[in-house]
Short mmCIF file of C-alpha atoms in Angstrom, two decimals:
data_model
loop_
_atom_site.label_atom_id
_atom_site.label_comp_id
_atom_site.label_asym_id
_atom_site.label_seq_id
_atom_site.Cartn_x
_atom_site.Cartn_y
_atom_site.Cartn_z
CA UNK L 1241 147.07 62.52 89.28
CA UNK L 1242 146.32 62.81 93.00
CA UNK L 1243 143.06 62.75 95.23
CA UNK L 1244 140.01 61.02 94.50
CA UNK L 1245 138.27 58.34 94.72
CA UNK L 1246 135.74 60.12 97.53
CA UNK L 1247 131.70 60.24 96.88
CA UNK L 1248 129.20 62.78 98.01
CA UNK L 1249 125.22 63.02 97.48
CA UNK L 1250 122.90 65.50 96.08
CA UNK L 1251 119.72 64.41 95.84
CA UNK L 1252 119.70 60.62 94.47
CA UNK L 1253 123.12 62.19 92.56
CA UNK L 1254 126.26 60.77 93.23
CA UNK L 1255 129.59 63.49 92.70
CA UNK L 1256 132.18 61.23 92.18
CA UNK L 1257 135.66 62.45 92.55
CA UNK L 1258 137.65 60.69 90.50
CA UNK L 1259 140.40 63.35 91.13
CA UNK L 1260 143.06 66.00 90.31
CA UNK L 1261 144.71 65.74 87.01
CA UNK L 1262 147.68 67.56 86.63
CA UNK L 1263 148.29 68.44 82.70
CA UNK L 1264 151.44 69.97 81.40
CA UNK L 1265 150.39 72.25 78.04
CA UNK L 1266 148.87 71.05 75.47
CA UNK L 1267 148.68 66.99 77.27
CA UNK L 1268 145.80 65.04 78.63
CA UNK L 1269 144.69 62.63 80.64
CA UNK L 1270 142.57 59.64 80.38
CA UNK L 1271 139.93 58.40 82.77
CA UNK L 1272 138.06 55.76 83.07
CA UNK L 1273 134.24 56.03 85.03
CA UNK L 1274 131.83 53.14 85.28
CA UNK L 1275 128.24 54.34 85.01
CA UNK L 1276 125.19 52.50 86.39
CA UNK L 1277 122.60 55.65 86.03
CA UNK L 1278 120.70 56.15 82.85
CA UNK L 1279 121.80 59.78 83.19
CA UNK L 1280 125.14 61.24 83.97
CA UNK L 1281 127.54 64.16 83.98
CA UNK L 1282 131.52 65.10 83.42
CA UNK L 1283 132.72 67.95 84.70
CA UNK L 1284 136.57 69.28 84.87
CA UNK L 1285 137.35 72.36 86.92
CA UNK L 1286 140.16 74.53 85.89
CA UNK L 1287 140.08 76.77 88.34
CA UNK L 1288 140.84 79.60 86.33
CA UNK L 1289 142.90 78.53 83.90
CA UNK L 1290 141.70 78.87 80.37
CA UNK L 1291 141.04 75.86 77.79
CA UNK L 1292 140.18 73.26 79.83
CA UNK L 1293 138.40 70.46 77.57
CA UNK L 1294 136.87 66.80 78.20
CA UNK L 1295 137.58 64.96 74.40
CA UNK L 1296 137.32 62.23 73.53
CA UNK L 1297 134.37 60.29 74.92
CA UNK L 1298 134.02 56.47 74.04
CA UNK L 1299 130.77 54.55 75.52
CA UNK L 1300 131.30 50.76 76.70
CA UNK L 1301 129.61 49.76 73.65
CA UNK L 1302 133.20 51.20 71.93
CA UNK L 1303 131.12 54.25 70.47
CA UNK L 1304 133.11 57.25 70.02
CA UNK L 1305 130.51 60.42 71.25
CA UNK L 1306 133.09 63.13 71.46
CA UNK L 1307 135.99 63.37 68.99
CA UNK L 1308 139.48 64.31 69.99
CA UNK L 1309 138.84 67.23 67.08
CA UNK L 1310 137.68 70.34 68.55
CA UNK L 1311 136.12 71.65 64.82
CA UNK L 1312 134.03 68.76 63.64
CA UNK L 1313 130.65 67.78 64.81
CA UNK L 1314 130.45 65.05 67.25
CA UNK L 1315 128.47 61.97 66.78
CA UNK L 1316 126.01 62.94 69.57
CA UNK L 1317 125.81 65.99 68.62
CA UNK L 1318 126.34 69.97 69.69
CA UNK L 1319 128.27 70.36 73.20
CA UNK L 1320 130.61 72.78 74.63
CA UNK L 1321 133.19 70.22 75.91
CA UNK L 1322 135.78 71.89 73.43
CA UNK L 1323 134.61 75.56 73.79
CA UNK L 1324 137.59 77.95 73.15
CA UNK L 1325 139.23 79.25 76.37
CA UNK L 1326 136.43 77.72 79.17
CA UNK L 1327 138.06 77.12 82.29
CA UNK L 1328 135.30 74.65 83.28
CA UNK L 1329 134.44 72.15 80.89
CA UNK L 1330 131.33 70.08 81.52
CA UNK L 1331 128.67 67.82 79.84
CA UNK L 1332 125.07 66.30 80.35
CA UNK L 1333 124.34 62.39 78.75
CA UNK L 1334 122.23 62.34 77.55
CA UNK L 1335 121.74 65.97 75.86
CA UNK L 1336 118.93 65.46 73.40
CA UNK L 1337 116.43 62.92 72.78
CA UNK L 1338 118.60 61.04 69.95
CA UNK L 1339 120.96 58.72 72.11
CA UNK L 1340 120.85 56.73 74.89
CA UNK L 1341 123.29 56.01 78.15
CA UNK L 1342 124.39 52.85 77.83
CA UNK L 1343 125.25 51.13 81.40
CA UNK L 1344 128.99 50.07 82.00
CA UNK L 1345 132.65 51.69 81.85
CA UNK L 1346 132.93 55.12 80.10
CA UNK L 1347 136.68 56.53 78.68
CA UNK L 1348 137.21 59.55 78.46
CA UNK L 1349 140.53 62.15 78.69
CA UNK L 1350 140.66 65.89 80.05
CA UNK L 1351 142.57 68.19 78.03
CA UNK L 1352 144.68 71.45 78.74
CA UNK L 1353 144.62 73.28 75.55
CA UNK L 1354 146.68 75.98 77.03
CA UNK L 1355 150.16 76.84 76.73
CA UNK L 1356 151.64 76.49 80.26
CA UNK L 1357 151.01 73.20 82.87
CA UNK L 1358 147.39 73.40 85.04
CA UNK L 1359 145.88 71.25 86.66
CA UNK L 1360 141.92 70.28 87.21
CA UNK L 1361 139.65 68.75 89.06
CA UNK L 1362 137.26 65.65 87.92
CA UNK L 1363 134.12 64.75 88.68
CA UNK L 1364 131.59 62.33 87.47
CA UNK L 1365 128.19 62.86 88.77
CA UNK L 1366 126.06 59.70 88.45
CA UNK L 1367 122.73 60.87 88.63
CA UNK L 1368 119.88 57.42 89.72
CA UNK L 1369 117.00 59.70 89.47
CA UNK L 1370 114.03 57.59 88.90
CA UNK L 1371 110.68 59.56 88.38
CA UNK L 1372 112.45 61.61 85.04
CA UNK L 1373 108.83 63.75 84.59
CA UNK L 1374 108.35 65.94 87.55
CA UNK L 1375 111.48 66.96 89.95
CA UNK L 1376 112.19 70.28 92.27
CA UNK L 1377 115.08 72.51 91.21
CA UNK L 1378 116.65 74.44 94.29
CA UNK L 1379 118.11 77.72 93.81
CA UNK L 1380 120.00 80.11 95.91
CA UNK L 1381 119.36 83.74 95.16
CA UNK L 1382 122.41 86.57 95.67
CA UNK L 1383 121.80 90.52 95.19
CA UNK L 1384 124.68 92.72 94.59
CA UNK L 1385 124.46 96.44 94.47
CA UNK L 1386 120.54 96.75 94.68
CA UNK L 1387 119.76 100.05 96.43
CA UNK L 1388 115.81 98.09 97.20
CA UNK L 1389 117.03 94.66 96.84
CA UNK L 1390 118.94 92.51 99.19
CA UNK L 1391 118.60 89.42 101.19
CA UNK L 1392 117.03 90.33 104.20
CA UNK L 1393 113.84 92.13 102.34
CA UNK L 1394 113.84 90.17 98.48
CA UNK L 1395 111.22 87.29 98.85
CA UNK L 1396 108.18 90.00 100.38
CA UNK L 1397 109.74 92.39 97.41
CA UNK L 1398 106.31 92.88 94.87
CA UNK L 1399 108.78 93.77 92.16
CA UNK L 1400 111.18 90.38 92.62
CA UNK L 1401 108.03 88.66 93.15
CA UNK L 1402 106.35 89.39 89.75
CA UNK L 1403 109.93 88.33 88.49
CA UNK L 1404 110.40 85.23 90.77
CA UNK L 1405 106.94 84.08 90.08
CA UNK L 1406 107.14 84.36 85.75
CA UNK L 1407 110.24 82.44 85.85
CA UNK L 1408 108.68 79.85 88.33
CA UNK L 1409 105.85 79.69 86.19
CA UNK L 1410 107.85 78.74 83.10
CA UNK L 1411 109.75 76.57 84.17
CA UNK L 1412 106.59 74.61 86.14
CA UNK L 1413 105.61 74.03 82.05
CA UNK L 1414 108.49 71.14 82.45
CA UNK L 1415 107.67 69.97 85.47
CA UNK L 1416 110.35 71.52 87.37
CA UNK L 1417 109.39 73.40 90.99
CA UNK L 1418 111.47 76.04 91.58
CA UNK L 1419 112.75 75.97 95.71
CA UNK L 1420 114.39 78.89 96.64
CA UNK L 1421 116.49 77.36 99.62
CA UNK L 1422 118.43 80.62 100.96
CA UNK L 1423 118.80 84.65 100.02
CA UNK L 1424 122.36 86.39 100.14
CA UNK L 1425 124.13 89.75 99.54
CA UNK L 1426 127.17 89.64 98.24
CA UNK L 1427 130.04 90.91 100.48
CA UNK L 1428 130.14 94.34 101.47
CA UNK L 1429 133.22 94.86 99.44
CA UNK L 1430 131.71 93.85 96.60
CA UNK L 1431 128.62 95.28 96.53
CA UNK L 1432 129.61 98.45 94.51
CA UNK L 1433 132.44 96.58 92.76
CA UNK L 1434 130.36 93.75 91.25
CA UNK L 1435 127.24 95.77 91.07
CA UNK L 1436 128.19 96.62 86.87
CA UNK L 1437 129.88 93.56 86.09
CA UNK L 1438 132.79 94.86 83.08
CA UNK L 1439 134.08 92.99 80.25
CA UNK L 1440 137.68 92.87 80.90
CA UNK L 1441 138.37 88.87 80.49
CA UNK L 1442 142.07 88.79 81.74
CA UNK L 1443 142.61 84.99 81.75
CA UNK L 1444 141.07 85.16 78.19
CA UNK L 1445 138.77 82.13 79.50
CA UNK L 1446 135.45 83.60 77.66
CA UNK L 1447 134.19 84.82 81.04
CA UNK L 1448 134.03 88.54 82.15
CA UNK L 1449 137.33 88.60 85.40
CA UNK L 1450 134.28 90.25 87.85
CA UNK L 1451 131.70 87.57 86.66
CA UNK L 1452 134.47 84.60 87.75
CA UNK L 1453 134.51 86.66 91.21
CA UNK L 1454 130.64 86.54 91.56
CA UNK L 1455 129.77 83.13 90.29
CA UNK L 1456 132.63 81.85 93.00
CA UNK L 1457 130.40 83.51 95.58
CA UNK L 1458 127.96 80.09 94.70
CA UNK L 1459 130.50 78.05 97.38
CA UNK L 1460 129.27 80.15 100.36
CA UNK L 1461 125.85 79.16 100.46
CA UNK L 1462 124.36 76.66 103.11
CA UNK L 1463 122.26 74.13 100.70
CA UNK L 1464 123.36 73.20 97.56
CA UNK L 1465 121.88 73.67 94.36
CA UNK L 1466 122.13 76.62 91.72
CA UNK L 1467 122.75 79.99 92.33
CA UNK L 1468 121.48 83.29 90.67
CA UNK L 1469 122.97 86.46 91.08
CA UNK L 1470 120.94 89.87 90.62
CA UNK L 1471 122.88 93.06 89.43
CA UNK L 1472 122.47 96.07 88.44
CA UNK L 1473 124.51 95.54 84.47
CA UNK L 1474 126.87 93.04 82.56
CA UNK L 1475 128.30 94.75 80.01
CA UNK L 1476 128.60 93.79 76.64
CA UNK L 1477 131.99 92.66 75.47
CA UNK L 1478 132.07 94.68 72.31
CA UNK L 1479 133.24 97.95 74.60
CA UNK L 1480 130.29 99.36 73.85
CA UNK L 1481 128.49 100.88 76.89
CA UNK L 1482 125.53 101.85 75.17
CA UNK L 1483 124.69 97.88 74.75
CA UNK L 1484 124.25 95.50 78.17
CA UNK L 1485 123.75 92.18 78.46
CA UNK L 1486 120.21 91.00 80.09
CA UNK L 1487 121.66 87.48 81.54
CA UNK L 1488 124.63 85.20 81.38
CA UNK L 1489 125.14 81.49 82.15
CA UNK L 1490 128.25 79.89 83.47
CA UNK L 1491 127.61 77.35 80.83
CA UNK L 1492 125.43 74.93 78.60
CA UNK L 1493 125.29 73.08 81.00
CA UNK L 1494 127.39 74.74 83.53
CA UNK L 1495 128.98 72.01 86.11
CA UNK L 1496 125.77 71.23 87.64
CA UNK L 1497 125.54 71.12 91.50
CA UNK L 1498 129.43 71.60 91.95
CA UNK L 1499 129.49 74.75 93.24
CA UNK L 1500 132.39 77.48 94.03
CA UNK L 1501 133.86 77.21 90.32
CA UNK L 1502 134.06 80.38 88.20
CA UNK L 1503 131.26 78.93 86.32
CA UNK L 1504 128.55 77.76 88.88
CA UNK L 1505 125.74 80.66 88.57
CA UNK L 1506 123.43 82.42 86.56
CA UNK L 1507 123.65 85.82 86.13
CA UNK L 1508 120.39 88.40 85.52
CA UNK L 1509 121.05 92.27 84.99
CA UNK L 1510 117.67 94.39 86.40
CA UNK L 1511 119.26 97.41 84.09
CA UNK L 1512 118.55 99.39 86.85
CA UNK L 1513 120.02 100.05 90.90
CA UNK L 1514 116.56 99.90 92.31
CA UNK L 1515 114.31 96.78 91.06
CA UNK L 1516 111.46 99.02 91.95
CA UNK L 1517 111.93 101.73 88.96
CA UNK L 1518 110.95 98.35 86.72
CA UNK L 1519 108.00 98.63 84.95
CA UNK L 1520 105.37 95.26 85.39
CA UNK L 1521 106.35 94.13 81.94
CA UNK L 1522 110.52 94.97 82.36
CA UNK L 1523 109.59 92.64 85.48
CA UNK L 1524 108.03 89.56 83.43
CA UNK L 1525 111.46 90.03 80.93
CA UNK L 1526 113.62 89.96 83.28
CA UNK L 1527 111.67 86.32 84.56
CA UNK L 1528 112.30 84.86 81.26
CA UNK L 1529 115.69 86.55 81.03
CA UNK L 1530 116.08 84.37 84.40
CA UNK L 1531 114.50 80.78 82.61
CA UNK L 1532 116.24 81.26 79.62
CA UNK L 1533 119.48 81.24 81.37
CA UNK L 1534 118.68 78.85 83.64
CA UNK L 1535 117.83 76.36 80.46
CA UNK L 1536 121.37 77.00 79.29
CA UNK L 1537 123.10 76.19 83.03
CA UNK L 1538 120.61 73.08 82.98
CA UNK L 1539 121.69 71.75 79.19
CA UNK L 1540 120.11 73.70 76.36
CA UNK L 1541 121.60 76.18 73.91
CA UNK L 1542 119.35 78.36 71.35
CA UNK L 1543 116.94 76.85 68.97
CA UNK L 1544 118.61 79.17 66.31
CA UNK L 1545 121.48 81.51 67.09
CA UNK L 1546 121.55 84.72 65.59
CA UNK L 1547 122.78 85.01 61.83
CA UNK L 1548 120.15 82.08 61.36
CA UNK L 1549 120.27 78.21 61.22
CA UNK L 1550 121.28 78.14 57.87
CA UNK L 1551 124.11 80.69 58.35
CA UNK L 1552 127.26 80.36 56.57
CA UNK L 1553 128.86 83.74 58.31
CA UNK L 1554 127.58 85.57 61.18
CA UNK L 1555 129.21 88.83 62.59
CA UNK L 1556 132.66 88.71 60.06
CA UNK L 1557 133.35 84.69 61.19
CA UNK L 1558 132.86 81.46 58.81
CA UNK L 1559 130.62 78.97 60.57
CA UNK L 1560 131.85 75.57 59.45
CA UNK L 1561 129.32 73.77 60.29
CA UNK L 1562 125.68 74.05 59.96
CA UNK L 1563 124.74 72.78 63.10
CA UNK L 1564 126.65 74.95 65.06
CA UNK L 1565 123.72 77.85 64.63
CA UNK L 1566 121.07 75.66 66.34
CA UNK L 1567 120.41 72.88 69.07
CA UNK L 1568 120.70 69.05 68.52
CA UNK L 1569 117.49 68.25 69.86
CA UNK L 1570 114.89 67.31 67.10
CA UNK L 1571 111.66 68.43 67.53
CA UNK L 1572 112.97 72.69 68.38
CA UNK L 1573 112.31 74.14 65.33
CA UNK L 1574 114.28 76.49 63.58
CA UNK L 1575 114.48 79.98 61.78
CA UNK L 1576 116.74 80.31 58.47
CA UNK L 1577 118.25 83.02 57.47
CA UNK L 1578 115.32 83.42 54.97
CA UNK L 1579 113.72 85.29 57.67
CA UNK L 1580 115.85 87.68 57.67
CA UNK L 1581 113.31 90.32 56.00
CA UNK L 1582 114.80 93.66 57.46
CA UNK L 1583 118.33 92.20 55.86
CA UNK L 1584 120.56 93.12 58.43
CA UNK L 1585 122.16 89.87 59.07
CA UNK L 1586 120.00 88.80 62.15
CA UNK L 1587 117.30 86.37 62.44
CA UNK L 1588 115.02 88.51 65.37
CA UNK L 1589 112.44 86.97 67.30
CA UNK L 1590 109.70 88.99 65.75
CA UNK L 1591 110.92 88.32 62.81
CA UNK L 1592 110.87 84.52 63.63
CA UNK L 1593 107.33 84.23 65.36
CA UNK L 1594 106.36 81.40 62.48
CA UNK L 1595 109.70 79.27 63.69
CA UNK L 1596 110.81 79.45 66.86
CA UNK L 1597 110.81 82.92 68.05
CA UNK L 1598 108.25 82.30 71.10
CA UNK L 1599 110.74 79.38 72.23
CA UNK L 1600 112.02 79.80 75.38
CA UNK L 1601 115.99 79.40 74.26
CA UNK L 1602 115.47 81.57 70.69
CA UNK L 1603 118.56 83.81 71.67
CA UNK L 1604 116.17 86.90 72.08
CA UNK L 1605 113.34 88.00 73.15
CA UNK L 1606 110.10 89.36 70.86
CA UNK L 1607 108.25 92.92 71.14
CA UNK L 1608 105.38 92.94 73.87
CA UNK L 1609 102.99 91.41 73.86
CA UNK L 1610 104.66 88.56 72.34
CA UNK L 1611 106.24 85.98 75.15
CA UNK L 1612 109.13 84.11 74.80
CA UNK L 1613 108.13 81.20 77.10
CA UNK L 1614 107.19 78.17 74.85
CA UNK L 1615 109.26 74.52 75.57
CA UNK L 1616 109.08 71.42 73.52
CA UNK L 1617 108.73 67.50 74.46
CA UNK L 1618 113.02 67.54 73.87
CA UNK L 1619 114.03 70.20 76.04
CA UNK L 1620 111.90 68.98 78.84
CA UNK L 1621 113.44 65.82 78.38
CA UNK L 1622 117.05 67.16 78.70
CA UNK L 1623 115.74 69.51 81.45
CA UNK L 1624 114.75 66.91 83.55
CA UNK L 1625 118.11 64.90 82.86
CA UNK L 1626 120.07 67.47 84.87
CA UNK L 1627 121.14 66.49 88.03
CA UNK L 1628 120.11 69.48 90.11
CA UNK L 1629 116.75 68.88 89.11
CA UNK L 1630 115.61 66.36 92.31
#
């Protein structure tokens, strides 16, 4: 262990560095962090070294909310604090409306899951946020191989400004202004290079290699908060190039306002190298491609995942628990696998417009004119919880 014990502020948030740990394989390390916010976060930084995890968790009342078993369901619930291969492991308390944060001194150990000696950073960020209704989220925006697109020209684009102003809009529904502090271009030498982001994941860490190269990019900027990168396609890791990917977030939650890590960004793809050739409504789904993201970096996952909330296999793999196909937050609702009326093994959004395909995290989007853009009471509350909202 070495380093720490240094604060700095974002915001009314305190990032706490309570250090570097330095695990041989398979070993952990405990910690110990007293909390006096009503809303905090743990985040361990890899680098970019794969299965990195923060279990177990025990509150100062003695409550156990994370289990040192990676394939049960913890006692508070869903999380990704054991998620196969991450190299950044992180977690937002509380992360649905059915537990409190009780003050006083939290335990908790980081993990390396993999098979040869890393090390990673800790961090505790103690967020004293008082006014938990209405807050200001601050993001930095970064363009990367946009032929009509770029820094210098983005916020007087039309085009990014129909996009800009949907996901504004939706995210306004919690209470959350959107500040968009600064605009940057990737470097030159990336500009082609990360403009089609593939899906070769060398350090088997669950991120695309190229993504880990862009969302590192988020340490250049001159005010912190959470960065957004537009380009052109992320391709989907099946090595199919027919298929893309519309948006991907460096986590649920990613590591809040720590920024530089492999997994501090949101990605969007326009499907295109000029935003311009984008029809109004590829514009507006591209906005809510940009919210629904954003809701995953700030804390939620989908309100049902794919093979349905009831799902007992989903593409070839047994899910062993129920609860793993939808959020913990109570009042989402949910769309079985009864739904399924095509039969093809996917709950759609169209298919789900009685349950919870108009919800903003349903984990796709419905035909026009249908809009995915509805939040409940619960995901505001764990939207507001995040510490880059200020």
């Amino acid at each position: 262990m070495s380093g720490g014990g240094t604060s700095t502020f974002f915001g009314q948030t305190e990032i706490r560095d309570l250090g570097t740990a330095t695990l041989p394989a398979n070993a952990s390390l405990a910690f110990q962090v007293p909390v006096d916010s009503t809303t905090f976060m743990l985040v361990a930084d890899g680098g970019r070294a794969p299965d990195i995890d923060i279990a177990p968790i025990v509150d100062p009342l003695g409550a156990t909310w994370i289990t040192a078993s990676f394939n049960d369901l913890d006692p508070i619930g869903r999380t990704t604090l054991q998620a196969a291969g991450q190299s950044v492991a992180a977690g937002l308390f509380p992360h649905s409306t059915t537990y409190s944060v009780p003050l006083g001194t939290y335990q908790f150990s980081v993990l390396n899951f993999g098979s040869a000696t890393q090390s990673a950073k800790v961090y505790a960020l103690l967020n004293r946020r008082q006014n938990l209704s209405a807050g200001s989220l601050i993001v930095n925006v970064h363009f990367c191989g946009l032929n009509d697109l770029n820094a210098g020209n983005a916020m007087a684009n039309p085009s990014f400004g129909v996009l800009l102003s949907e996901f504004s809009r939706i995210l306004l529904q919690a209470g959350i202004q959107v500040q968009v502090a600064g605009t940057y271009d990737c470097p030159a030498s990336d500009q082609t290079r990360l403009a089609v982001i593939d899906d070769v994941d060398g350090n088997q860490n669950g991120l695309p290699d190229e993504l880990e190269d862009l969302f590192s990019q988020s340490g250049n900027v001159t005010t912190r908060g959470l960065s957004i990168f537009f380009v052109q396609q992320i391709d989907d890791n099946d090595g199919d190039a027919s298929i893309f990917i519309a948006g991907i977030a460096g986590g649920i939650p990613g590591p809040g306002p720590i920024v530089g890590t492999v997994q501090s960004g949101v990605a969007v793809a326009i499907a295109s190298n000029r935003i311009g050739l984008l029809s109004t409504e590829a514009l507006l789904r591209r906005g809510r491609t940009m919210a629904h993201e954003v809701g995953h970096y700030l804390g939620l996952f989908h309100t049902t995942e794919q093979c349905g909330a009831d799902a007992t296999q989903c593409e070839g793999f047994t899910i062993p628990i129920a609860a793993f196909n939808v959020d913990p937050i109570p009042d989402t609702p949910e769309c079985p696998t009864s739904f399924d009326t095509d039969g093809d093994g996917q709950v759609t959004a169209d298919e789900c417009l009685a349950a919870d395909g108009l919800n903003l995290m349903f984990w796709t989007q419905p035909s026009p004119p249908q809009v995915r853009n509805r939040l409940t009471a619960g995901q505001v509350f764990v939207l507001q919880r995040n510490p880059l909202v200020q």
